[in-house]
Coordinates of C-alpha atoms in Angstrom, one line a residue:
Chain J
M1 CA 152.0 -90.8 -0.4
A2 CA 151.8 -91.9 3.2
S3 CA 149.8 -89.0 4.6
T4 CA 147.2 -88.9 1.8
D5 CA 146.2 -92.5 2.3
T6 CA 144.4 -91.6 5.5
A7 CA 143.5 -88.1 4.5
P8 CA 140.4 -88.8 2.3
S9 CA 138.4 -90.4 5.2
V10 CA 139.1 -87.6 7.5
H11 CA 138.0 -85.1 4.9
E12 CA 134.8 -86.9 4.3
A13 CA 133.8 -86.4 7.9
Q14 CA 134.5 -82.6 7.4
V15 CA 132.6 -82.1 4.2
P16 CA 129.2 -81.4 5.4
D17 CA 130.4 -78.5 7.6
S18 CA 132.6 -76.7 5.0
A19 CA 130.2 -77.4 2.2
S20 CA 127.1 -75.8 3.9
V21 CA 129.3 -72.7 4.9
E22 CA 130.3 -72.5 1.2
A23 CA 126.8 -72.9 0.0
G24 CA 125.7 -70.1 2.3
L25 CA 128.6 -67.8 1.2
D26 CA 127.7 -68.4 -2.5
A27 CA 124.0 -67.5 -1.8
L28 CA 125.1 -64.4 0.0
E29 CA 127.7 -63.2 -2.4
A30 CA 126.2 -64.1 -5.7
V31 CA 125.7 -61.1 -7.8
Q32 CA 122.0 -60.4 -8.5
T33 CA 121.3 -59.3 -12.0
Q34 CA 117.7 -58.3 -13.1
G35 CA 116.3 -56.8 -16.2
T36 CA 115.0 -53.3 -16.3
P37 CA 111.2 -53.0 -17.1
L38 CA 110.4 -51.7 -20.6
S39 CA 108.4 -48.8 -19.3
E40 CA 111.5 -47.8 -17.3
V41 CA 113.7 -47.9 -20.4
L42 CA 111.3 -46.0 -22.4
R43 CA 111.0 -43.3 -19.7
T44 CA 114.9 -43.0 -18.9
K45 CA 116.4 -43.7 -22.5
A46 CA 113.7 -42.6 -25.1
L47 CA 112.0 -39.6 -23.5
P48 CA 115.0 -37.3 -23.0
P49 CA 116.1 -37.3 -26.7
L50 CA 112.5 -37.1 -27.7
I51 CA 112.1 -33.9 -25.6
A52 CA 115.3 -32.5 -26.9
L53 CA 114.1 -33.1 -30.5
L54 CA 110.7 -31.4 -29.9
L55 CA 112.6 -28.5 -28.3
V56 CA 114.8 -28.0 -31.3
L57 CA 111.8 -28.2 -33.6
A58 CA 110.0 -25.7 -31.5
L59 CA 112.9 -23.1 -31.5
W60 CA 113.2 -23.6 -35.3
Q61 CA 109.5 -22.9 -35.8
G62 CA 109.9 -20.0 -33.3
A63 CA 112.8 -18.4 -35.3
F64 CA 110.8 -19.0 -38.6
A65 CA 107.7 -17.4 -37.1
L66 CA 109.7 -14.3 -35.8
E67 CA 111.0 -14.0 -39.4
L68 CA 114.6 -13.6 -38.1
T69 CA 115.6 -13.9 -41.7
S70 CA 114.1 -14.5 -45.0
S71 CA 112.3 -17.8 -45.5
Y72 CA 114.7 -18.5 -48.5
K73 CA 117.4 -18.9 -46.0
L74 CA 115.5 -20.5 -43.2
P75 CA 112.4 -22.5 -44.3
S76 CA 110.2 -23.8 -41.6
P77 CA 110.1 -27.5 -40.4
G78 CA 106.9 -27.9 -42.4
M79 CA 108.5 -26.8 -45.6
V80 CA 111.4 -29.3 -45.2
W81 CA 108.7 -31.9 -44.5
S82 CA 106.8 -31.2 -47.7
S83 CA 110.2 -31.6 -49.6
L84 CA 110.3 -34.9 -48.0
V85 CA 106.9 -35.7 -49.3
D86 CA 107.8 -34.4 -52.6
L87 CA 110.7 -36.9 -52.9
W88 CA 108.4 -39.6 -51.5
Q89 CA 105.9 -38.9 -54.2
A90 CA 108.4 -38.6 -57.0
G91 CA 109.5 -42.1 -55.9
T92 CA 113.1 -41.1 -55.7
L93 CA 113.5 -41.0 -52.0
F94 CA 114.4 -44.5 -51.5
S95 CA 116.7 -44.8 -54.5
I96 CA 118.7 -41.6 -53.2
V97 CA 119.2 -43.0 -49.7
W98 CA 119.9 -46.6 -51.1
T99 CA 122.6 -45.4 -53.5
S100 CA 124.3 -43.8 -50.7
V101 CA 123.9 -46.3 -48.0
W102 CA 125.0 -49.3 -50.3
R103 CA 128.1 -47.3 -51.3
G104 CA 128.8 -46.6 -47.6
V105 CA 128.2 -50.1 -46.3
A106 CA 130.1 -51.8 -49.1
G107 CA 133.1 -49.3 -48.6
F108 CA 132.9 -49.9 -44.9
L109 CA 133.0 -53.7 -45.2
A110 CA 135.9 -53.4 -47.6
A111 CA 137.7 -51.2 -45.1
V112 CA 137.0 -53.7 -42.4
A113 CA 138.5 -56.5 -44.5
I114 CA 141.6 -54.4 -45.2
G115 CA 142.0 -52.7 -41.9
T116 CA 141.7 -55.8 -39.8
P117 CA 144.9 -57.6 -41.0
I118 CA 146.8 -54.3 -41.1
G119 CA 145.7 -53.9 -37.4
L120 CA 146.8 -57.4 -36.4
L121 CA 150.2 -56.8 -38.1
V122 CA 150.7 -53.6 -36.5
A123 CA 149.7 -54.7 -33.1
R124 CA 151.8 -58.1 -33.1
V125 CA 154.9 -57.2 -35.2
K126 CA 157.3 -54.8 -33.6
P127 CA 159.1 -53.4 -36.6
V128 CA 155.8 -53.0 -38.5
R129 CA 154.4 -51.2 -35.6
T130 CA 157.5 -48.7 -35.1
A131 CA 157.2 -48.1 -39.0
V132 CA 153.5 -47.9 -39.8
G133 CA 152.0 -47.2 -36.4
P134 CA 152.5 -43.4 -36.2
I135 CA 151.5 -42.9 -39.8
L136 CA 148.3 -44.9 -39.2
A137 CA 147.5 -42.8 -36.1
G138 CA 148.3 -39.6 -38.0
L139 CA 146.0 -40.5 -40.9
Q140 CA 143.1 -40.6 -38.6
S141 CA 143.3 -36.8 -38.1
L142 CA 143.5 -36.1 -42.0
P143 CA 140.0 -35.1 -43.1
S144 CA 139.3 -37.7 -45.9
V145 CA 137.9 -35.0 -48.1
A146 CA 141.5 -34.0 -48.7
W147 CA 141.9 -37.3 -50.6
V148 CA 139.1 -36.4 -53.0
P149 CA 141.2 -34.3 -55.5
A150 CA 144.0 -37.0 -55.6
A151 CA 141.4 -39.7 -56.0
V152 CA 139.8 -37.8 -58.9
I153 CA 143.1 -37.6 -60.6
W154 CA 144.1 -41.0 -60.1
L155 CA 140.8 -42.8 -60.9
G156 CA 138.6 -40.3 -62.4
I157 CA 135.1 -39.4 -61.4
N158 CA 133.4 -42.8 -60.8
N159 CA 132.6 -45.4 -58.2
S160 CA 136.2 -46.6 -57.7
M161 CA 137.1 -43.0 -56.6
M162 CA 134.3 -43.0 -54.1
Y163 CA 135.5 -46.4 -52.6
A164 CA 139.1 -45.2 -52.6
V165 CA 138.1 -42.1 -50.5
I166 CA 136.0 -44.2 -48.2
L167 CA 139.0 -46.6 -47.7
L168 CA 141.4 -43.9 -47.1
G169 CA 139.1 -42.6 -44.4
A170 CA 138.0 -45.8 -42.7
V171 CA 140.9 -48.1 -42.9
P172 CA 143.0 -46.3 -40.4
S173 CA 140.2 -46.2 -37.8
V174 CA 139.4 -49.9 -38.0
A175 CA 143.2 -50.8 -37.9
N176 CA 143.7 -48.4 -35.1
G177 CA 140.8 -49.8 -33.2
L178 CA 142.2 -53.2 -33.4
V179 CA 145.7 -52.2 -32.3
S180 CA 144.3 -50.4 -29.3
G181 CA 142.0 -53.4 -28.5
I182 CA 144.9 -55.7 -28.6
D183 CA 147.0 -53.3 -26.5
Q184 CA 144.2 -53.2 -23.8
V185 CA 144.0 -57.0 -23.5
P186 CA 145.3 -57.4 -19.9
P187 CA 148.7 -59.1 -19.7
L188 CA 147.1 -61.6 -17.1
F189 CA 144.8 -63.1 -19.8
L190 CA 147.8 -63.6 -22.0
R191 CA 149.7 -65.2 -19.2
A192 CA 146.6 -67.4 -18.5
G193 CA 146.3 -68.3 -22.1
R194 CA 149.9 -69.4 -22.3
T195 CA 149.5 -71.5 -19.1
L196 CA 146.5 -73.2 -20.8
G197 CA 148.7 -73.9 -23.7
A198 CA 147.2 -71.3 -26.3
T199 CA 150.1 -70.3 -28.6
G200 CA 150.2 -69.0 -32.1
L201 CA 146.9 -69.1 -34.0
A202 CA 145.1 -70.7 -31.0
N203 CA 146.2 -67.8 -28.8
A204 CA 145.0 -65.2 -31.5
R205 CA 141.7 -67.1 -31.9
H206 CA 140.8 -67.8 -28.4
I207 CA 142.5 -65.1 -26.3
L208 CA 143.7 -62.2 -28.4
L209 CA 140.8 -61.5 -30.6
P210 CA 137.9 -62.0 -28.1
G211 CA 140.0 -59.9 -25.5
A212 CA 140.4 -57.2 -28.1
L213 CA 136.8 -57.2 -29.0
P214 CA 135.7 -54.1 -27.3
G215 CA 138.4 -51.9 -28.7
Y216 CA 137.9 -53.4 -32.1
L217 CA 134.2 -52.6 -31.9
A218 CA 134.9 -49.1 -31.0
G219 CA 137.3 -48.9 -34.1
L220 CA 134.5 -50.3 -36.3
K221 CA 132.1 -47.7 -35.1
Q222 CA 134.6 -45.0 -35.9
G223 CA 135.4 -46.6 -39.1
W224 CA 131.7 -46.5 -40.1
A225 CA 131.5 -42.8 -39.2
F226 CA 134.6 -42.1 -41.2
S227 CA 133.3 -44.1 -44.1
W228 CA 130.0 -42.2 -44.1
R229 CA 131.6 -38.9 -43.9
S230 CA 134.2 -39.6 -46.6
L231 CA 131.4 -40.9 -48.8
M232 CA 129.3 -37.6 -48.3
A233 CA 132.4 -35.4 -49.1
A234 CA 133.2 -37.5 -52.2
E235 CA 129.5 -37.3 -53.4
L236 CA 129.4 -33.4 -52.7
V237 CA 132.6 -32.8 -54.7
A238 CA 132.3 -35.2 -57.6
A239 CA 129.5 -34.8 -60.1
S240 CA 129.0 -37.2 -63.0
P241 CA 125.7 -38.5 -64.6
D242 CA 127.3 -42.0 -64.4
L243 CA 127.5 -41.9 -60.6
G244 CA 123.7 -42.1 -59.8
L245 CA 122.1 -39.8 -57.4
G246 CA 123.1 -40.3 -53.9
L247 CA 122.5 -38.1 -50.7
G248 CA 125.5 -35.9 -51.1
R249 CA 124.7 -35.3 -54.7
Y250 CA 121.2 -34.6 -53.9
L251 CA 122.3 -32.0 -51.4
E252 CA 124.6 -30.2 -53.8
N253 CA 121.8 -30.3 -56.5
Q254 CA 119.4 -28.6 -54.1
R255 CA 122.0 -26.0 -53.4
E256 CA 122.5 -25.4 -57.0
S257 CA 118.7 -24.7 -57.4
A258 CA 118.8 -22.6 -54.4
D259 CA 116.2 -25.0 -52.6
M260 CA 117.0 -24.5 -48.9
S261 CA 114.3 -26.9 -47.7
G262 CA 115.9 -29.4 -50.0
V263 CA 119.4 -28.7 -48.5
L264 CA 118.2 -29.0 -44.9
L265 CA 116.3 -32.3 -46.0
G266 CA 119.6 -33.7 -47.3
I267 CA 121.5 -32.7 -44.2
I268 CA 118.7 -34.4 -42.1
L269 CA 118.7 -37.6 -44.1
I270 CA 122.6 -37.8 -44.0
L271 CA 122.4 -37.4 -40.2
I272 CA 119.6 -39.9 -39.8
V273 CA 121.4 -42.6 -41.9
G274 CA 124.6 -42.2 -39.9
M275 CA 122.7 -42.5 -36.6
A276 CA 120.6 -45.3 -37.7
I277 CA 123.3 -47.5 -38.5
D278 CA 125.1 -46.7 -35.3
L279 CA 122.0 -47.2 -33.1
L280 CA 120.5 -50.2 -34.9
L281 CA 123.7 -52.1 -35.8
F282 CA 126.6 -51.1 -33.5
A283 CA 124.9 -50.2 -30.3
P284 CA 123.2 -53.4 -29.8
I285 CA 126.4 -55.4 -30.5
E286 CA 128.4 -53.3 -28.3
R287 CA 125.7 -53.4 -25.5
R288 CA 125.8 -57.2 -25.7
V289 CA 129.6 -57.6 -25.7
L290 CA 129.8 -55.2 -22.7
R291 CA 127.1 -56.8 -20.8
N292 CA 128.3 -60.3 -21.1
R293 CA 131.7 -59.0 -19.7
G294 CA 130.0 -57.3 -16.8
L295 CA 131.4 -53.9 -18.0
L296 CA 127.9 -52.3 -18.3
T297 CA 126.7 -51.2 -15.0
T298 CA 123.2 -50.1 -15.8
N299 CA 121.6 -51.8 -12.8
R300 CA 123.6 -50.0 -10.2
Chain G
M1 CA 165.6 -82.5 -1.3
S2 CA 168.5 -80.1 -0.7
P3 CA 170.1 -82.0 2.0
A4 CA 172.2 -79.1 3.3
L5 CA 169.1 -77.0 3.9
T6 CA 166.6 -79.3 5.2
T7 CA 166.0 -79.0 8.8
S8 CA 163.5 -82.0 9.1
E9 CA 164.7 -85.5 9.0
D10 CA 161.2 -86.7 8.3
A11 CA 161.2 -85.4 4.8
L12 CA 164.1 -87.6 3.8
D13 CA 162.1 -90.6 5.3
D14 CA 159.0 -90.2 3.3
G15 CA 158.5 -93.2 1.1
A16 CA 157.0 -91.2 -1.8
L17 CA 160.4 -89.7 -2.3
A18 CA 161.9 -92.9 -3.4
G19 CA 160.4 -92.4 -6.8
S20 CA 161.3 -89.5 -9.3
P21 CA 160.0 -86.0 -8.1
A22 CA 157.0 -84.4 -9.7
V23 CA 159.1 -81.1 -9.9
R24 CA 162.8 -81.0 -9.8
I25 CA 164.3 -77.6 -9.4
S26 CA 168.1 -77.7 -9.5
H27 CA 170.5 -74.9 -9.0
V28 CA 168.3 -72.2 -10.4
H29 CA 169.5 -68.7 -10.8
K30 CA 167.5 -65.9 -12.2
S31 CA 168.4 -62.4 -12.9
F32 CA 166.7 -59.7 -14.7
G33 CA 168.2 -56.8 -16.7
R34 CA 171.5 -56.5 -18.4
A35 CA 174.7 -58.0 -17.1
G36 CA 176.3 -55.5 -15.0
A37 CA 173.2 -53.8 -13.8
A38 CA 171.3 -57.0 -13.3
T39 CA 169.1 -57.7 -10.5
H40 CA 169.7 -61.0 -8.9
V41 CA 166.3 -62.4 -8.0
L42 CA 166.8 -66.1 -7.3
D43 CA 170.1 -67.6 -6.0
D44 CA 170.9 -71.3 -6.4
I45 CA 167.4 -72.6 -5.7
T46 CA 167.3 -76.5 -5.4
L47 CA 164.0 -78.0 -4.5
D48 CA 162.4 -81.3 -5.2
V49 CA 158.5 -81.7 -4.8
A50 CA 157.4 -85.4 -4.6
P51 CA 154.4 -86.6 -6.4
G52 CA 151.3 -86.0 -4.2
E53 CA 153.2 -83.6 -2.0
F54 CA 151.7 -80.2 -1.0
V55 CA 154.5 -77.7 -0.6
T56 CA 154.1 -74.0 0.3
L57 CA 156.8 -71.5 -0.7
L58 CA 156.7 -68.8 1.9
G59 CA 158.6 -65.5 1.8
A60 CA 158.5 -61.7 2.2
S61 CA 158.2 -59.5 -0.9
G62 CA 161.3 -59.5 -3.1
C63 CA 162.1 -63.2 -2.4
G64 CA 161.2 -64.1 -5.9
K65 CA 158.7 -66.7 -5.1
S66 CA 156.3 -65.7 -7.9
T67 CA 159.2 -65.6 -10.3
L68 CA 160.2 -69.1 -9.2
L69 CA 156.6 -70.3 -9.8
N70 CA 156.6 -68.6 -13.4
L71 CA 159.8 -70.5 -14.1
V72 CA 158.3 -73.9 -13.1
A73 CA 155.2 -73.0 -15.2
G74 CA 157.4 -72.4 -18.1
L75 CA 156.4 -68.8 -18.6
D76 CA 159.9 -67.8 -18.2
K77 CA 163.4 -69.4 -18.2
P78 CA 166.1 -69.6 -15.6
S79 CA 169.2 -67.7 -16.1
S80 CA 171.0 -70.9 -15.2
G81 CA 170.0 -74.2 -13.6
T82 CA 167.4 -76.6 -14.7
I83 CA 163.8 -77.1 -13.9
E84 CA 162.2 -80.6 -14.6
V85 CA 158.5 -81.3 -14.6
P86 CA 158.3 -84.9 -15.9
G87 CA 154.4 -84.9 -15.9
G88 CA 154.5 -82.0 -18.6
R89 CA 153.2 -78.5 -18.5
P90 CA 151.9 -77.9 -15.0
S91 CA 148.6 -75.9 -14.3
L92 CA 148.9 -72.5 -12.9
M93 CA 146.4 -70.5 -10.7
F94 CA 147.0 -66.7 -10.0
Q95 CA 146.0 -64.4 -7.4
E96 CA 143.4 -62.9 -9.8
H97 CA 141.0 -65.5 -11.1
A98 CA 142.2 -64.8 -14.8
L99 CA 138.9 -66.3 -16.0
F100 CA 138.1 -64.8 -19.6
P101 CA 135.1 -62.6 -19.2
W102 CA 134.0 -63.3 -22.7
L103 CA 133.2 -66.9 -21.8
T104 CA 130.7 -68.5 -19.3
A105 CA 132.2 -70.3 -16.3
G106 CA 131.6 -73.5 -18.1
K107 CA 133.0 -72.4 -21.4
N108 CA 136.2 -71.3 -19.6
I109 CA 136.8 -74.8 -18.4
E110 CA 136.0 -76.2 -21.9
L111 CA 138.5 -73.8 -23.4
A112 CA 141.1 -75.5 -21.3
L113 CA 139.9 -78.8 -22.1
R114 CA 139.9 -78.0 -25.8
L115 CA 143.5 -76.7 -25.6
N116 CA 144.3 -79.8 -23.7
G117 CA 143.0 -82.0 -26.6
V118 CA 140.0 -83.3 -25.1
P119 CA 137.5 -84.1 -28.0
R120 CA 134.5 -81.9 -28.4
P121 CA 131.7 -84.5 -27.4
E122 CA 133.5 -85.0 -24.1
R123 CA 133.9 -81.4 -23.1
R124 CA 130.6 -80.4 -21.9
A125 CA 130.2 -83.3 -19.4
E126 CA 133.9 -83.1 -18.2
A127 CA 133.4 -79.3 -17.6
E128 CA 130.1 -80.0 -15.6
R129 CA 131.9 -82.7 -13.6
L130 CA 134.8 -80.2 -12.7
L131 CA 132.4 -77.6 -11.7
E132 CA 130.6 -80.2 -9.5
L133 CA 134.0 -81.1 -8.1
V134 CA 134.5 -77.5 -6.8
R135 CA 130.8 -77.5 -5.7
L136 CA 129.6 -75.2 -8.4
G137 CA 127.2 -77.5 -10.2
G138 CA 124.6 -75.7 -12.0
S139 CA 127.0 -72.5 -12.6
Y140 CA 127.9 -73.7 -16.2
G141 CA 126.1 -70.9 -17.9
K142 CA 127.2 -68.1 -15.3
R143 CA 129.1 -65.2 -16.5
V144 CA 132.2 -64.5 -14.7
H145 CA 130.9 -61.2 -13.3
E146 CA 127.8 -62.9 -11.9
L147 CA 130.1 -65.0 -9.6
S148 CA 131.5 -63.9 -6.2
G149 CA 135.2 -63.8 -5.6
G150 CA 135.4 -67.1 -4.0
M151 CA 133.2 -68.7 -6.7
R152 CA 135.4 -67.3 -9.3
Q153 CA 138.6 -68.7 -7.7
R154 CA 136.8 -72.1 -7.6
V155 CA 136.1 -71.9 -11.3
A156 CA 139.7 -71.0 -11.9
M157 CA 140.6 -74.1 -9.8
A158 CA 138.3 -76.2 -12.0
R159 CA 139.8 -74.8 -15.2
A160 CA 143.3 -75.4 -13.9
L161 CA 142.3 -79.1 -13.2
A162 CA 140.9 -79.1 -16.7
Q163 CA 144.5 -78.8 -18.0
G164 CA 144.9 -82.3 -17.0
S165 CA 148.2 -81.9 -15.3
S166 CA 148.8 -83.5 -11.8
V167 CA 151.0 -80.6 -10.8
L168 CA 149.1 -77.5 -9.7
L169 CA 151.0 -74.4 -9.1
M170 CA 149.3 -71.7 -7.2
D171 CA 150.4 -68.0 -6.8
E172 CA 148.9 -66.6 -3.8
P173 CA 145.4 -67.6 -5.0
F174 CA 143.5 -66.6 -2.1
A175 CA 145.3 -63.5 -1.1
A176 CA 142.5 -61.1 -2.4
L177 CA 139.7 -62.9 -0.6
D178 CA 138.0 -62.1 2.8
A179 CA 139.0 -64.3 5.6
I180 CA 135.8 -66.5 5.8
T181 CA 135.9 -67.3 2.1
R182 CA 139.7 -68.1 2.3
D183 CA 138.9 -70.4 5.1
V184 CA 136.5 -72.3 3.2
L185 CA 138.8 -72.4 0.1
H186 CA 141.4 -73.8 2.2
D187 CA 139.2 -76.8 2.9
E188 CA 138.2 -77.0 -0.7
I189 CA 141.9 -77.2 -2.0
T190 CA 142.9 -79.7 0.8
R191 CA 140.0 -81.8 -0.3
I192 CA 140.6 -81.7 -3.9
W193 CA 144.4 -82.2 -3.5
A194 CA 143.7 -85.3 -1.6
A195 CA 140.9 -86.6 -3.8
Q196 CA 142.7 -85.9 -7.0
K197 CA 146.2 -86.8 -5.7
L198 CA 147.6 -83.6 -6.9
T199 CA 151.1 -82.2 -6.4
V200 CA 150.7 -78.7 -5.2
L201 CA 153.4 -76.0 -5.1
F202 CA 151.6 -73.1 -3.3
V203 CA 153.2 -69.6 -2.9
T204 CA 152.1 -67.3 -0.2
H205 CA 153.4 -64.6 2.2
N206 CA 150.8 -65.7 4.7
V207 CA 152.5 -67.9 7.3
R208 CA 149.4 -69.3 8.9
E209 CA 147.9 -70.2 5.4
A210 CA 151.3 -72.0 4.6
V211 CA 151.1 -74.0 7.9
R212 CA 147.3 -74.7 7.5
L213 CA 147.8 -76.2 4.0
A214 CA 151.2 -77.7 3.6
Q215 CA 153.0 -80.9 4.2
R216 CA 156.2 -78.9 3.8
V217 CA 156.8 -75.3 4.2
V218 CA 159.9 -73.8 2.4
L219 CA 161.1 -70.4 3.5
L220 CA 162.7 -68.3 1.0
S221 CA 165.0 -65.5 2.0
S222 CA 164.8 -62.2 0.1
R223 CA 167.1 -60.5 -2.5
P224 CA 168.3 -62.7 -3.7
G225 CA 165.8 -65.6 -3.0
R226 CA 167.4 -68.5 -1.5
V227 CA 166.0 -71.5 0.2
A228 CA 166.5 -70.5 4.0
R229 CA 164.9 -73.3 5.8
E230 CA 162.2 -76.0 5.5
W231 CA 159.7 -77.3 7.9
Q232 CA 158.0 -80.6 7.7
I233 CA 154.3 -80.1 9.0
D234 CA 153.1 -83.4 10.6
L235 CA 149.8 -82.0 12.0
P236 CA 146.9 -84.2 11.0
Q237 CA 144.5 -83.0 8.2
P238 CA 142.0 -81.4 8.3
R239 CA 143.6 -78.6 10.1
R240 CA 142.0 -75.4 11.3
I241 CA 143.9 -72.2 10.7
E242 CA 143.1 -71.1 14.2
S243 CA 144.2 -74.4 16.0
A244 CA 146.9 -74.5 18.5
G245 CA 149.2 -76.6 16.5
V246 CA 149.1 -74.3 13.4
A247 CA 149.6 -71.3 15.7
D248 CA 152.6 -72.6 17.5
L249 CA 154.4 -73.4 14.3
S250 CA 153.3 -70.2 12.7
I251 CA 154.9 -68.3 15.5
E252 CA 158.2 -70.3 15.0
I253 CA 158.3 -69.7 11.3
T254 CA 157.2 -66.0 11.6
E255 CA 160.1 -65.5 13.9
E256 CA 162.4 -66.9 11.3
L257 CA 160.8 -64.8 8.6
R258 CA 161.1 -61.8 10.6
G259 CA 164.8 -62.5 11.0
E260 CA 165.3 -62.8 7.2
I261 CA 163.6 -59.5 6.7
R262 CA 165.6 -57.8 9.4
R263 CA 168.8 -58.5 7.7
H264 CA 167.8 -56.1 5.0
G265 CA 167.5 -53.2 7.4
K266 CA 171.2 -53.5 8.4
H267 CA 173.8 -51.7 6.2

């Protein structure tokens, strides 16, 4: 090309000027990110929930002290605490929690393994979406405890029935999360992927799935919540000596023996397990994913 | 060249045109929607881009310039006519940087290299080299959101180059940037175009930008898009967007563009 033969030498002369302006612009416009000091994190993130918790305990203790109702119906926080200590000393606390957590986690992982391919199919195959999509979305609003009687008749009172209820509760959430995650991948990324030559499997692996990750994570989180809820419902309803003592069963046992402190302890333990998985497992992953993508604006 | 529409004789004299073109668009029509109610977007576009040539496609909204670029990129198919890009799938840059936010700047480039078949051991060094080329050496591990708008477009440029095509399609890549940054990026693309011997087809609605960058400006009319006129730009590079030469030609081309737009006001 005639004109480009001479062009490079001319450009060389121009380089220093434009390059230095560019360097200046880069320095001026680069986004500064800095970590928040730990003390600040503790003060802004840990303190408020702690205060709220103390407030609830104080109100509870106050209601007990005022004798609003009989202590049979409303035991004090201290009485619930001693129920916990009893369980601990009897050596059954860990096994009760573990029985349920293990079931819940195993059921949840199975729900992920089943829900993910279903989600991919529904998101990417038009006829499947038209056929299954509405049912999948509708299933989310069906309380999974409704499945318990059916599962008992189909499978009997055993672990399979527990897992069936968990799956029926959690699979739609996981699948729906992936579907909405994929739907939310900006079309621009898909075009960019095609321009780069990503088709078929490469497109799914490098563009579609990473792009859908935030929505998928939200679906997983909800899937866990549904797994846990379904399991507790199943454990409450289904009683059999073969099943082992989980949290739901413990709760129901304490009700049968009219032990309100035990019932409250059961509720609190179920709440703590559900929250702990969310806070210790999902929250850090989600934060990391969002921060990497610049979607977390904590420093503003 | 489409002889009937070329206004500049120089274009035909250019030695480089003797070989086969890098992009050959012949009698391309494009309409959207069903027959009967179809919208005719492109009407009989014929345009050759020579290897190493820098062409800007200029037009008002509705002239189908982005549609044409998508056709050349292979993202869509023409309703009739043919588009040939002998060098294979061209690279494409968008108005938005389109960098993947789940990857670092360097990994974005490496993904393009990987999809282009570059073996793993070479990718890292090649990505660093391309970042160096757009003067972003040291930004390999930066997240997309940590970069300024101008830096993002330069990473996007590096990623486009990583596709290994000598044909670069650019769809208003600087339209969303502030004037100072855009000015600097004009210098960048001119420098890289010359250094890498690229063929560039650059879409814009900014007349001065078109004149600042191109060897040839192609004006498209709107609804349907047709090649209305071409100008060969013989001003020496490097040009400045505020220089008198650029300004004079811009005035002439703007008049023509306004004429094209005005036709749509009459019924």
